[in-house]
Structure formats: structure tokens, C-alpha cells
PDB file of C-alpha atoms in Angstrom:
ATOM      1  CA  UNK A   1      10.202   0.368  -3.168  1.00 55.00           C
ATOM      2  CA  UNK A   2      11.849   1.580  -6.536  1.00 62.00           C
ATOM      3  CA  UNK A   3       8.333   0.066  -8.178  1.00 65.00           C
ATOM      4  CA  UNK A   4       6.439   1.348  -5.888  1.00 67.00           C
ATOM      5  CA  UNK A   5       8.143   4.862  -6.444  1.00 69.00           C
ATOM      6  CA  UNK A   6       7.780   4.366 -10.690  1.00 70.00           C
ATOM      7  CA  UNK A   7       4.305   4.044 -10.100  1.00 68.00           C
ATOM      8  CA  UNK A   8       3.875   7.334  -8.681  1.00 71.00           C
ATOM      9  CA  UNK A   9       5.481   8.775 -11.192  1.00 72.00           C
ATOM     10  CA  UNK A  10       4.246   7.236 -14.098  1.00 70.00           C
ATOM     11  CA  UNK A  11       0.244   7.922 -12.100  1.00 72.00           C
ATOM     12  CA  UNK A  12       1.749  11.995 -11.446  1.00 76.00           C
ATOM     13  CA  UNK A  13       2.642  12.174 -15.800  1.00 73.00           C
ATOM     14  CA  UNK A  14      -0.979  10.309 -16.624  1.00 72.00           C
ATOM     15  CA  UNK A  15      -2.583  12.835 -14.838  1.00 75.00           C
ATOM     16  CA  UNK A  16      -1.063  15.582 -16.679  1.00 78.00           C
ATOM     17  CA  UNK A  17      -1.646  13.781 -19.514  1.00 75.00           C
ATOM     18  CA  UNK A  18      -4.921  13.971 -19.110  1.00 75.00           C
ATOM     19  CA  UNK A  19      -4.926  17.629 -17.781  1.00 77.00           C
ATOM     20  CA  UNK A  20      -3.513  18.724 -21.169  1.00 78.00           C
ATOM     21  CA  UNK A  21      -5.266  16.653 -23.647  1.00 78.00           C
ATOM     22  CA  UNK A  22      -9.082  17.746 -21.930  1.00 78.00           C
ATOM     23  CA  UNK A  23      -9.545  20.432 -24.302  1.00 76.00           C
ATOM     24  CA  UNK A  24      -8.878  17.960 -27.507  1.00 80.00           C
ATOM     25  CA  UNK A  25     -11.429  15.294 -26.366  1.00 78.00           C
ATOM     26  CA  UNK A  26     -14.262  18.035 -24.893  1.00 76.00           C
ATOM     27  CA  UNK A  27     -13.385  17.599 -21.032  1.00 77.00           C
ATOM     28  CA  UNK A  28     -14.346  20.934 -19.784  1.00 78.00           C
ATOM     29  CA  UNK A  29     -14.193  21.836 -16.147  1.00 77.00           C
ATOM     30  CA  UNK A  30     -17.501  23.345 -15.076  1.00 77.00           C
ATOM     31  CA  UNK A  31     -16.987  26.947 -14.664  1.00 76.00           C
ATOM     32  CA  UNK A  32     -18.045  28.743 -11.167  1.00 75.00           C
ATOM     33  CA  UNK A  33     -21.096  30.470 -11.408  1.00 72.00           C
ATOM     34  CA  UNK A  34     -21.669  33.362  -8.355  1.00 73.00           C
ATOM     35  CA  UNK A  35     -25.234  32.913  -6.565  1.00 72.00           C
ATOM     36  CA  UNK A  36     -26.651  36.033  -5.559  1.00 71.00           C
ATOM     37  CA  UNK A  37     -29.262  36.190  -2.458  1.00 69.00           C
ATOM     38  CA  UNK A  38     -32.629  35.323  -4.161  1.00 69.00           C
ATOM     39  CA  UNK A  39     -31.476  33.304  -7.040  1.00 68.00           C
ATOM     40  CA  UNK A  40     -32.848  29.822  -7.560  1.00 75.00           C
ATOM     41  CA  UNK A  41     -31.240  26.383  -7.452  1.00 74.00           C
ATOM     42  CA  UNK A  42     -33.123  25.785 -11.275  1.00 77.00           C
ATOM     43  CA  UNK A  43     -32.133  29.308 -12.484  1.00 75.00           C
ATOM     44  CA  UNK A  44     -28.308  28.365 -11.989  1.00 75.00           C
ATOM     45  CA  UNK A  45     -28.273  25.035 -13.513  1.00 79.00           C
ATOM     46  CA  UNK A  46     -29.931  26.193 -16.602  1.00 81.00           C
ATOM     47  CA  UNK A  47     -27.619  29.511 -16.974  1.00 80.00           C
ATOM     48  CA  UNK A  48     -24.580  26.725 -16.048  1.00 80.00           C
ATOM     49  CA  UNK A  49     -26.159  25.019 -19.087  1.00 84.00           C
ATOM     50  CA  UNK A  50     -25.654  28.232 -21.508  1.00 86.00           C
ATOM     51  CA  UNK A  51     -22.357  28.676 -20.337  1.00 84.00           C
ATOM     52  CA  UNK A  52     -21.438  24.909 -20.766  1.00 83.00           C
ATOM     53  CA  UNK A  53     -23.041  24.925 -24.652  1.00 85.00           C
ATOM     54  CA  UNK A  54     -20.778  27.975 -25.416  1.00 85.00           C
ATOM     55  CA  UNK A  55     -17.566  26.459 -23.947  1.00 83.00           C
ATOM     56  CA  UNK A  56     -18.427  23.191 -25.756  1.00 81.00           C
ATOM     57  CA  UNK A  57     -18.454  25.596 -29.149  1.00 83.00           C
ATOM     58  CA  UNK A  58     -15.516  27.422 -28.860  1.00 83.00           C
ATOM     59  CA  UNK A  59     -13.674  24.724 -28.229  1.00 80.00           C
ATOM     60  CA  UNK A  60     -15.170  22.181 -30.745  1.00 81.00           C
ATOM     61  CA  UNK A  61     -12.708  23.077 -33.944  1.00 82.00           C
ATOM     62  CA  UNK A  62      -9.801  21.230 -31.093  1.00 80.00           C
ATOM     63  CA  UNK A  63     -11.741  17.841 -30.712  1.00 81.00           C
ATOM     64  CA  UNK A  64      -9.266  15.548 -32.498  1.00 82.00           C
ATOM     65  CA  UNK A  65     -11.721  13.105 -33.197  1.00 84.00           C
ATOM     66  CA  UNK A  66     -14.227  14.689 -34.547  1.00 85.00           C
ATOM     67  CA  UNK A  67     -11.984  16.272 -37.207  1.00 83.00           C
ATOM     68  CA  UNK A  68      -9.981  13.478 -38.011  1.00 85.00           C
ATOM     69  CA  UNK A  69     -13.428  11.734 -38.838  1.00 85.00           C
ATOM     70  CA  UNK A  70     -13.895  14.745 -40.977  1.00 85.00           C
ATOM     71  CA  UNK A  71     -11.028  14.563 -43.380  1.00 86.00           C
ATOM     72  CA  UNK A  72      -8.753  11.772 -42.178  1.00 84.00           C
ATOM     73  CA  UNK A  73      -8.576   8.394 -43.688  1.00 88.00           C
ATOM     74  CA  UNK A  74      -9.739   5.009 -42.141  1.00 87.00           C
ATOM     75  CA  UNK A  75      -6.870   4.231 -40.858  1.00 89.00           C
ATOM     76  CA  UNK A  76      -5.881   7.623 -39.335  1.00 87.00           C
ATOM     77  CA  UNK A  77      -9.536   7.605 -37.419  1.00 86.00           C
ATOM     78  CA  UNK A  78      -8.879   4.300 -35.997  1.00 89.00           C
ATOM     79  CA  UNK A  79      -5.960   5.448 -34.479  1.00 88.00           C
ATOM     80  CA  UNK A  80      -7.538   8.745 -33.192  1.00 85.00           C
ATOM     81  CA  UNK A  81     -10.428   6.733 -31.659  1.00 84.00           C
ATOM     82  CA  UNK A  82      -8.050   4.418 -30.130  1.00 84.00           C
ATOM     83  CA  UNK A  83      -5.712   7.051 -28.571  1.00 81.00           C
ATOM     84  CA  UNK A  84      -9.013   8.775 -27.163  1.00 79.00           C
ATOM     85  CA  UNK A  85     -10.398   5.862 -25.382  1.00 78.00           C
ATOM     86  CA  UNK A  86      -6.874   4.803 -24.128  1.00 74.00           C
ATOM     87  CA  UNK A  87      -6.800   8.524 -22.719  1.00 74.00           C
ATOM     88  CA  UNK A  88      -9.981   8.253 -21.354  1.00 71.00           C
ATOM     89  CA  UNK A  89      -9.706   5.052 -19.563  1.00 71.00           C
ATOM     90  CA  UNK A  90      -5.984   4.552 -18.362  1.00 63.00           C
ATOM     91  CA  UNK A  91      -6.811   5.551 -15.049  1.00 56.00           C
ATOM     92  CA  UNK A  92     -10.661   4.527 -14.681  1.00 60.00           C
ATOM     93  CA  UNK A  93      -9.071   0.828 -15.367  1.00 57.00           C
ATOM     94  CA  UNK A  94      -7.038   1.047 -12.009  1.00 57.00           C
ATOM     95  CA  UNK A  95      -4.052  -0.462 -13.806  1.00 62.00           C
ATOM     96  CA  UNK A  96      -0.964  -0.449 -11.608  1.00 68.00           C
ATOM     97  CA  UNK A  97       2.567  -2.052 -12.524  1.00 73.00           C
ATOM     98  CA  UNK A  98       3.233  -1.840  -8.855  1.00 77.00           C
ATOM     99  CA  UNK A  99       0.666  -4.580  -8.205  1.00 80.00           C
ATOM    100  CA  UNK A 100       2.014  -6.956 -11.208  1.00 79.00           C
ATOM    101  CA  UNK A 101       5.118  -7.087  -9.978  1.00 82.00           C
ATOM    102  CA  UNK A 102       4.029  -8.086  -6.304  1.00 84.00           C
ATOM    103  CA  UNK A 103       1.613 -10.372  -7.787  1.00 85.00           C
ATOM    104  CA  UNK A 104       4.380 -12.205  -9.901  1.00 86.00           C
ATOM    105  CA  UNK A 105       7.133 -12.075  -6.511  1.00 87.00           C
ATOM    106  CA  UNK A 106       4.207 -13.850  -5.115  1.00 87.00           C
ATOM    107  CA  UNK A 107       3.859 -16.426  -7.758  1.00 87.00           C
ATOM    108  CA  UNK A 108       7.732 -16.827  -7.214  1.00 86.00           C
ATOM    109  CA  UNK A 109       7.701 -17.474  -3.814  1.00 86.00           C
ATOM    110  CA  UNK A 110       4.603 -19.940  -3.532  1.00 83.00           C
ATOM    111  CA  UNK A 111       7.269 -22.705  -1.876  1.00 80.00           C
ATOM    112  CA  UNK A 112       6.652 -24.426   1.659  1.00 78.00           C
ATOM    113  CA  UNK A 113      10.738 -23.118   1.790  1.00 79.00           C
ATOM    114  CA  UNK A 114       8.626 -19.475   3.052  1.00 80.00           C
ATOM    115  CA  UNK A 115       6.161 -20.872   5.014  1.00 76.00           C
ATOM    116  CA  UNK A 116       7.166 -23.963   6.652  1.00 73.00           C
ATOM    117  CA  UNK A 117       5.242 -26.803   7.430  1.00 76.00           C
ATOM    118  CA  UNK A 118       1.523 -26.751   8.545  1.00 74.00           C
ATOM    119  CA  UNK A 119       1.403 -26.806  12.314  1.00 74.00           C
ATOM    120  CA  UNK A 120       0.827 -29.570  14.019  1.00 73.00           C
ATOM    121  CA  UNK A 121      -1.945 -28.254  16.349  1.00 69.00           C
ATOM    122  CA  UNK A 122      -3.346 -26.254  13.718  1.00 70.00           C
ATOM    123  CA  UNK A 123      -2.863 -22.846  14.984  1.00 70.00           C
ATOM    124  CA  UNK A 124       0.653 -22.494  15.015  1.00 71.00           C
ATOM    125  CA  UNK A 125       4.369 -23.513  15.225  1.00 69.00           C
ATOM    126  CA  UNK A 126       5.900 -23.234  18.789  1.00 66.00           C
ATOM    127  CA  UNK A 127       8.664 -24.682  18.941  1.00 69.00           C
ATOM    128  CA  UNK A 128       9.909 -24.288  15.453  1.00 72.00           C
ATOM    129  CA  UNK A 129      10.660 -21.340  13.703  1.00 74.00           C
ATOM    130  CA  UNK A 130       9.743 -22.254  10.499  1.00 79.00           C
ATOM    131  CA  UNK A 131       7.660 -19.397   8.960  1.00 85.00           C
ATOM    132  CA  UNK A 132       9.432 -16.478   7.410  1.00 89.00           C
ATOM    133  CA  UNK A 133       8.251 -13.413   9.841  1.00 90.00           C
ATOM    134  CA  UNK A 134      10.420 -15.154  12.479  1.00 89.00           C
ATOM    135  CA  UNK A 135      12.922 -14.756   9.965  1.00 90.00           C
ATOM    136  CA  UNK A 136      12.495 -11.135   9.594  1.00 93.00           C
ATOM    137  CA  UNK A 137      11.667 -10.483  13.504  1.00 93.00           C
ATOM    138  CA  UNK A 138      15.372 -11.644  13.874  1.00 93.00           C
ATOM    139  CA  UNK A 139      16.961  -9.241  11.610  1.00 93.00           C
ATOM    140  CA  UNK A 140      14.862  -6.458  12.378  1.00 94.00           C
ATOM    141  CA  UNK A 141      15.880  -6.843  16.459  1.00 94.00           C
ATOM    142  CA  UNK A 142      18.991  -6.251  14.886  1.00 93.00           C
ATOM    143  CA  UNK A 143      18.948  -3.401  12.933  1.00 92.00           C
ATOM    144  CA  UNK A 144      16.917  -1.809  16.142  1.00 92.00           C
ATOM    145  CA  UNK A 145      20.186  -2.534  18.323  1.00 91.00           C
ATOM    146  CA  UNK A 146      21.584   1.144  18.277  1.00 90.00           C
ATOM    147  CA  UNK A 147      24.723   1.452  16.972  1.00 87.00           C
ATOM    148  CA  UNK A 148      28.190   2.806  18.065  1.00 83.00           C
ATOM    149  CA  UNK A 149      30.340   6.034  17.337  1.00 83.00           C
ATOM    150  CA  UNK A 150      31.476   6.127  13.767  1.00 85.00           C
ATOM    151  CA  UNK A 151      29.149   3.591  12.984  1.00 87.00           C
ATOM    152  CA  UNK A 152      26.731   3.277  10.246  1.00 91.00           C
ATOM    153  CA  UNK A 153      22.707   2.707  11.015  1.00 90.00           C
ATOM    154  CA  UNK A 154      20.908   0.283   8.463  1.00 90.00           C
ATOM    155  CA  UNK A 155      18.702   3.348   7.494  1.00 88.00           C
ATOM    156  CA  UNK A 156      22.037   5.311   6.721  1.00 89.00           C
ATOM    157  CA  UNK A 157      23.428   2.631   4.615  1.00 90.00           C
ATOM    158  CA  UNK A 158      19.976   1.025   2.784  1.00 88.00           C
ATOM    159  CA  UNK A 159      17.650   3.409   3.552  1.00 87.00           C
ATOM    160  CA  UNK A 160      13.640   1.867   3.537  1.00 87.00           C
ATOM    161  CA  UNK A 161      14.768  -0.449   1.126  1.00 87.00           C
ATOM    162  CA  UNK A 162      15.158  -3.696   3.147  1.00 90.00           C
ATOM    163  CA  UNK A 163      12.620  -3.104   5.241  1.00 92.00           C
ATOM    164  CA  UNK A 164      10.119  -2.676   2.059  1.00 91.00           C
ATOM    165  CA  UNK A 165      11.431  -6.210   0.865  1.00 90.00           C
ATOM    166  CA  UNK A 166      10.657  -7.504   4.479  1.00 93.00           C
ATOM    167  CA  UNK A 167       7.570  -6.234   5.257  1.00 93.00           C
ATOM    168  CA  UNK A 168       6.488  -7.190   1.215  1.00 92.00           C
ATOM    169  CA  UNK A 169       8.025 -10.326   1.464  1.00 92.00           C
ATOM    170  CA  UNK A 170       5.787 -10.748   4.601  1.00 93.00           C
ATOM    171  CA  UNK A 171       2.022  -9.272   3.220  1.00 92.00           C
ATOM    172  CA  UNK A 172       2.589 -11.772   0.222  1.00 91.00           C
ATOM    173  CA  UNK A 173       2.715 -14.640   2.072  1.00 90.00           C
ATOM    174  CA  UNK A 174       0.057 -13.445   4.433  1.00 88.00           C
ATOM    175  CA  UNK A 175       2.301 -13.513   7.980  1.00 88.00           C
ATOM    176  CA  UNK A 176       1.635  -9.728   8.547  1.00 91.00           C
ATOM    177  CA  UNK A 177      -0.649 -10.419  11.832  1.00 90.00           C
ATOM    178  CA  UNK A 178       1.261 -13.153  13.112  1.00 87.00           C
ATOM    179  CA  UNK A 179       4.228 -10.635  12.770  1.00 91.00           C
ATOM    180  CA  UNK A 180       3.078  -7.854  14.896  1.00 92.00           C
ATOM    181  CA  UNK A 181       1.707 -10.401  17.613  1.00 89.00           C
ATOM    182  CA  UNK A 182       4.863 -12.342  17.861  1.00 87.00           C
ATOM    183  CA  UNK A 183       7.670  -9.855  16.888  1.00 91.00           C
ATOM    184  CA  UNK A 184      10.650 -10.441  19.163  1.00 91.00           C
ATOM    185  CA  UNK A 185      11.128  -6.110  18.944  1.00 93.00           C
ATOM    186  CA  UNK A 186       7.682  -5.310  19.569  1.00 94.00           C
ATOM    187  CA  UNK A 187       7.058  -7.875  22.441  1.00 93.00           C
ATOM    188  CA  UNK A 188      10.378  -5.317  23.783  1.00 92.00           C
ATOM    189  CA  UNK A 189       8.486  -2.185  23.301  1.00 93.00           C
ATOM    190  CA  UNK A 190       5.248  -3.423  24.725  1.00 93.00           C
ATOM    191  CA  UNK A 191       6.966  -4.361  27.853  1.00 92.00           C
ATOM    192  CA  UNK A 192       8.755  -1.090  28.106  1.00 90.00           C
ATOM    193  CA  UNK A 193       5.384   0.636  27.808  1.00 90.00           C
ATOM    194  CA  UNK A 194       5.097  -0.565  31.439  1.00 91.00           C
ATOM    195  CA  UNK A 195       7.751  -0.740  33.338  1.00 87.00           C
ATOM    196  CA  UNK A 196       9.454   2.355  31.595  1.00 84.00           C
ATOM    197  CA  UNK A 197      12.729   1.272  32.471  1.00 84.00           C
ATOM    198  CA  UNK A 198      15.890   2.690  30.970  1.00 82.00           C
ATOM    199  CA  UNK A 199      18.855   0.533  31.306  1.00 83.00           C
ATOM    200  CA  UNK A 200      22.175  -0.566  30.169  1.00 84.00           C
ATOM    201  CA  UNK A 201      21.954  -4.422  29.131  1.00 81.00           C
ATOM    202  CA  UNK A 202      25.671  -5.406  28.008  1.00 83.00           C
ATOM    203  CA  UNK A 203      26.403  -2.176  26.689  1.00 83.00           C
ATOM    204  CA  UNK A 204      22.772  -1.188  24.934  1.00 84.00           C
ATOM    205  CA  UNK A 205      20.774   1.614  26.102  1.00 86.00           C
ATOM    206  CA  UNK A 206      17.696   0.195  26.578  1.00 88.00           C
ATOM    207  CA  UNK A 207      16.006   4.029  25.631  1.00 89.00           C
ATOM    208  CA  UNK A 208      17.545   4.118  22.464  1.00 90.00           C
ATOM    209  CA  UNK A 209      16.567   1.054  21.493  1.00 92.00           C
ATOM    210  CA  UNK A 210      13.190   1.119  22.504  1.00 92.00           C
ATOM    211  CA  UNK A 211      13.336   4.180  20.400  1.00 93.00           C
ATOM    212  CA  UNK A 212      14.055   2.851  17.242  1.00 93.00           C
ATOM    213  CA  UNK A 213      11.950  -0.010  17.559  1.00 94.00           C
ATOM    214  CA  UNK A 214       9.011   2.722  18.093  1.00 95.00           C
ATOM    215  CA  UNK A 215      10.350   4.101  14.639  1.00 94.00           C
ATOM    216  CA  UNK A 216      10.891   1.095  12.874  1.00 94.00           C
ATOM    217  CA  UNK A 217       7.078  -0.314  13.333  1.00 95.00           C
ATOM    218  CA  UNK A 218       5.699   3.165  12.342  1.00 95.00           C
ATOM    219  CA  UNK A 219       7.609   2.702   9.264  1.00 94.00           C
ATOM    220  CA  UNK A 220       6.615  -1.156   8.831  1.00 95.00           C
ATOM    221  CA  UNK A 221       2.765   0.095   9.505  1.00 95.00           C
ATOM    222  CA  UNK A 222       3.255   2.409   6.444  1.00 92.00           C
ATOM    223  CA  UNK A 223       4.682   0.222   4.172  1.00 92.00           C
ATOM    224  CA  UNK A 224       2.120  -2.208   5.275  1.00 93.00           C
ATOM    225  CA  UNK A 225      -0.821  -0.130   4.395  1.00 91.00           C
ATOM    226  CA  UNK A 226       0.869   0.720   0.600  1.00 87.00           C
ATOM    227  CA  UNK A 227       1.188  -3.153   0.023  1.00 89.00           C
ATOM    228  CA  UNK A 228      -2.347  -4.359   1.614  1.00 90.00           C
ATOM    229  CA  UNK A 229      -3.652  -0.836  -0.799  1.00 84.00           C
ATOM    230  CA  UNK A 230      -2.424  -2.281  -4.150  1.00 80.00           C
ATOM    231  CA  UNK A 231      -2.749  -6.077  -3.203  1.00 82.00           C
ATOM    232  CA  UNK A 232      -6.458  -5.460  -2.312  1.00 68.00           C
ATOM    233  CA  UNK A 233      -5.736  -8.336   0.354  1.00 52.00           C
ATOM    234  CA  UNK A 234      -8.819 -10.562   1.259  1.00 47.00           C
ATOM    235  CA  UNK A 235      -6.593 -13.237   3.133  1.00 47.00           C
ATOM    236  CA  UNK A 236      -7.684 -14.576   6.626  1.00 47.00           C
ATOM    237  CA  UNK A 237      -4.911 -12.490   8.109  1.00 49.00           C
ATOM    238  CA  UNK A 238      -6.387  -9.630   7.288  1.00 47.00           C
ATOM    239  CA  UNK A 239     -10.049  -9.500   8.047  1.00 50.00           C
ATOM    240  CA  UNK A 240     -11.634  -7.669  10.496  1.00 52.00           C
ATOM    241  CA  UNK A 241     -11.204  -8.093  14.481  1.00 53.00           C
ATOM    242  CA  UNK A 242     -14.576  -9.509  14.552  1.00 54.00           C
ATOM    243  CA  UNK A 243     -13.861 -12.383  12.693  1.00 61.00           C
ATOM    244  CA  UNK A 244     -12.264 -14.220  15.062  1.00 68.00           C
ATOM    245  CA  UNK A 245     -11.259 -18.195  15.282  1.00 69.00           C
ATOM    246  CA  UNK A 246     -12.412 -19.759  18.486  1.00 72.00           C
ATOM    247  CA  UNK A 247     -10.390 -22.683  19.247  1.00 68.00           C
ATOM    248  CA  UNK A 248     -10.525 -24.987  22.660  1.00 70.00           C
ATOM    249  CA  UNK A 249      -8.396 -24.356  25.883  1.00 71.00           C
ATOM    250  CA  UNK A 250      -5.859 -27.547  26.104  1.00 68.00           C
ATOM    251  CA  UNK A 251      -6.729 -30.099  28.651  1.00 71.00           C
ATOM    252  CA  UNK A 252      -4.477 -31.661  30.730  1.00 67.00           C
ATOM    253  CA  UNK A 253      -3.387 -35.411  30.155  1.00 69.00           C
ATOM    254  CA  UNK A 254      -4.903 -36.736  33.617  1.00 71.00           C
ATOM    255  CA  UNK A 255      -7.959 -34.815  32.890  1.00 69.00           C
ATOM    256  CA  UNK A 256      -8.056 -36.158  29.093  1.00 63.00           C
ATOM    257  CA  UNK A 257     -10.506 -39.128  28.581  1.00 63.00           C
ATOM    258  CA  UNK A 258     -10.147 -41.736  25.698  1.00 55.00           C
ATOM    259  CA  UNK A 259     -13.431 -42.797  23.693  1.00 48.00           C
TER     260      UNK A 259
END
């Protein structure tokens, strides 16, 4: 999240970097022209084109490149020509630090310690809990348990920050669909959504918990679409509903016939 929240900054001070060195490297904003009734499309763009050629002379002396060709040395107009095209560019090259350092936590955590064990019936693990978004459905049932008087909520304590490590943690090892199907706190708000009951189950208001749940995968669904943004993720995980696996119902053991 701190990365994540860098890289906004540093994008905010490129852009006014850019915004104040335009008029050094002849980036000039078209200027509004009024259409009256009976003007034509062709008569605008060519007085736009006057007005463009006379901007583009007054403000020729500030072009740093062109003068420094004029009386700097080689050296000095290889830097100028460098500094231009870095100024230019920065942003047209999409570079992001945000996305390096989720690329190399991804690198770091390439480990069948994260992801278990391929299942056996190629699907997935049911009996074992092996994969980390079990992990994380766990903790975040949790921190969705409301909390008492004079106590703390995880939010008030940590803020987003854990749940940007989970929910990162879970896009880079591509377990973000097989999180929201099986999530043990979602699977509690779905079923709420019907029966609408509001009970207390050993001292938890079912409500307020159902609540923050609610909350908590709003927040999740955020973070999610900030990490799949920069990761530009292609995985299976995260294709389109269409694409969809077909696999065959089980059949029974009396109904199963050997070859």
C-alpha cells in the first residue's frame, strides 16, 4: 500500500513536471478558437494554424534544445537532448515502481509453501487446506467478528494495510477467484442475503457482522482492481466468464465400469 501510494505521488510530480517544462520543449496547448454561425470547419483549422505558427514563435527563444545546439558544447547538447527525450517519454513508457515491486514479491514467493500441492482430482483441494486464500479467509472471518467496548477494530489499529498484503499476496499467486467463491465470510453474507436473519450467536450480532463483512469485500474488490491494473493479469483466474472449464459429473462406484 505505501508503494502503491509513492507511485501516485511520484505519477502527480511527473505530471507537473511536464506541465512546467512544455513551454521549453514547444508543447503548446491548442488555444480555443470561437465558431461563429456560418463559419466553416476548413476556415477554423487554417486560422488555428496562424495562431499555432505565432505561438510556436514567441515562444521559440525558450526551446532548450534548440539553443543549447546553438552555442553549447557537445557534451552540454547531449545532455539537453537526453533530458528532453527522458521528459518526453517518462510517462508514454508506462513505467511504474509499483509493478516492480509486486513483480519481484512474486518472484519471492514462487514456493509450493503458498500454493500447496496440485490437487488430486485436478480441480481442487477438498479436504485440505493447503492453498493460501484459505489462509487469508481465516483471518479475515476474524477481523469481520465485531469487536467489544473499549476495543480496538483491525482497521483502527492497521488501517488497509493488512488487507492490501492479503489481497496482494493473493492476485500474485493467482487464488483471487477461488477466494471470492470459497471465502468462509462471504459464503456468511450470501446466506444472510436470504434469510435476513439478525441474531445473537455466542455473543456476536449477527447484523454487525454481516456488516463488516459487506465492507470488508468492497474494500478487497478495490484493492483487487489496483493490483489486477498494474499486474496486467492474463492468468486463468482471471479471464472472462465465458471461458469456462467443463469438467465431468462424478460417477458413483457401483455405476463405475473398469476397461
Amino acid at each position: 500500500m505505501c508503494t502503491f501510494e509513492i507511485q501516485q505521488l511520484v505519477t502527480q510530480e511527473e505530471v507537473n513536471d511536464l506541465k512546467h517544462a512544455a513551454p521549453f520543449q514547444n508543447i503548446i496547448p491548442k488555444p480555443f478558437i470561437p465558431i461563429k454561425e456560418g463559419d466553416s470547419r476548413k476556415e477554423k483549422e487554417q486560422e488555428l494554424k496562424v495562431v499555432m505558427k505565432k505561438l510556436e514563435q514567441k515562444y521559440a527563444p525558450l526551446q532548450v534544445v534548440p539553443v543549447i545546439e546553438k552555442i553549447g558544447t557537445e557534451q552540454q547538447v547531449s545532455i539537453a537532448g537526453e533530458g528532453d527525450l527522458l521528459t518526453r517519454e517518462r510517462l508514454c513508457c508506462g513505467l511504474s515502481m509499483f509493478e516492480v515491486v509486486l513483480s519481484r514479491i512474486r518472484e519471492y514467493i514462487d514456493d509450493p509453501l503458498w500454493k500447496g500441492q496440485p490437487p488430486a482430482n485436478g480441480v481442487m483441494n477438498i479436504d485440505e487446506c493447503t492453498e493460501f486464500h484459505r489462509l487469508w479467509s481465516a483471518i479475515q472471518f476474524v477481523f469481520c467478528i465485531p469487536v467489544g467496548d473499549n476495543e480496538f477494530t483491525i482497521e483502527e489499529l492497521y488501517g488497509e494495510g493488512l488487507n492490501w498484503a492479503g489481497c496482494a499476496l493473493i492476485v500474485l499467486l493467482s487464488q483471487q477467484r477461488r477466494f471470492e467463491a470459497l471465502d468462509f465470510s462471504y459464503h456468511i453474507l450470501k446466506v444472510n442475503r436470504v434469510d435476513m436473519k439478525d441474531e445473537n450467536v455466542k455473543g456476536i450480532q449477527l447484523k454487525k457482522m454481516v456488516d463488516r463483512i459487506r465492507k470488508f469485500q468492497i474494500l478487497n474488490n478495490q484493492i483487487f482492481a489496483v493490483l489486477n491494473k498494474y499486474l496486467h493479469t492474463n492468468d486463468a483466474d482471471s479471464m472472462p466468464v465465458e471461458h469456462v472449464r467443463c469438467f465431468q459429473p462424478p460417477i458413483h462406484q457401483s455405476l463405475a465400469t473398469t476397461i
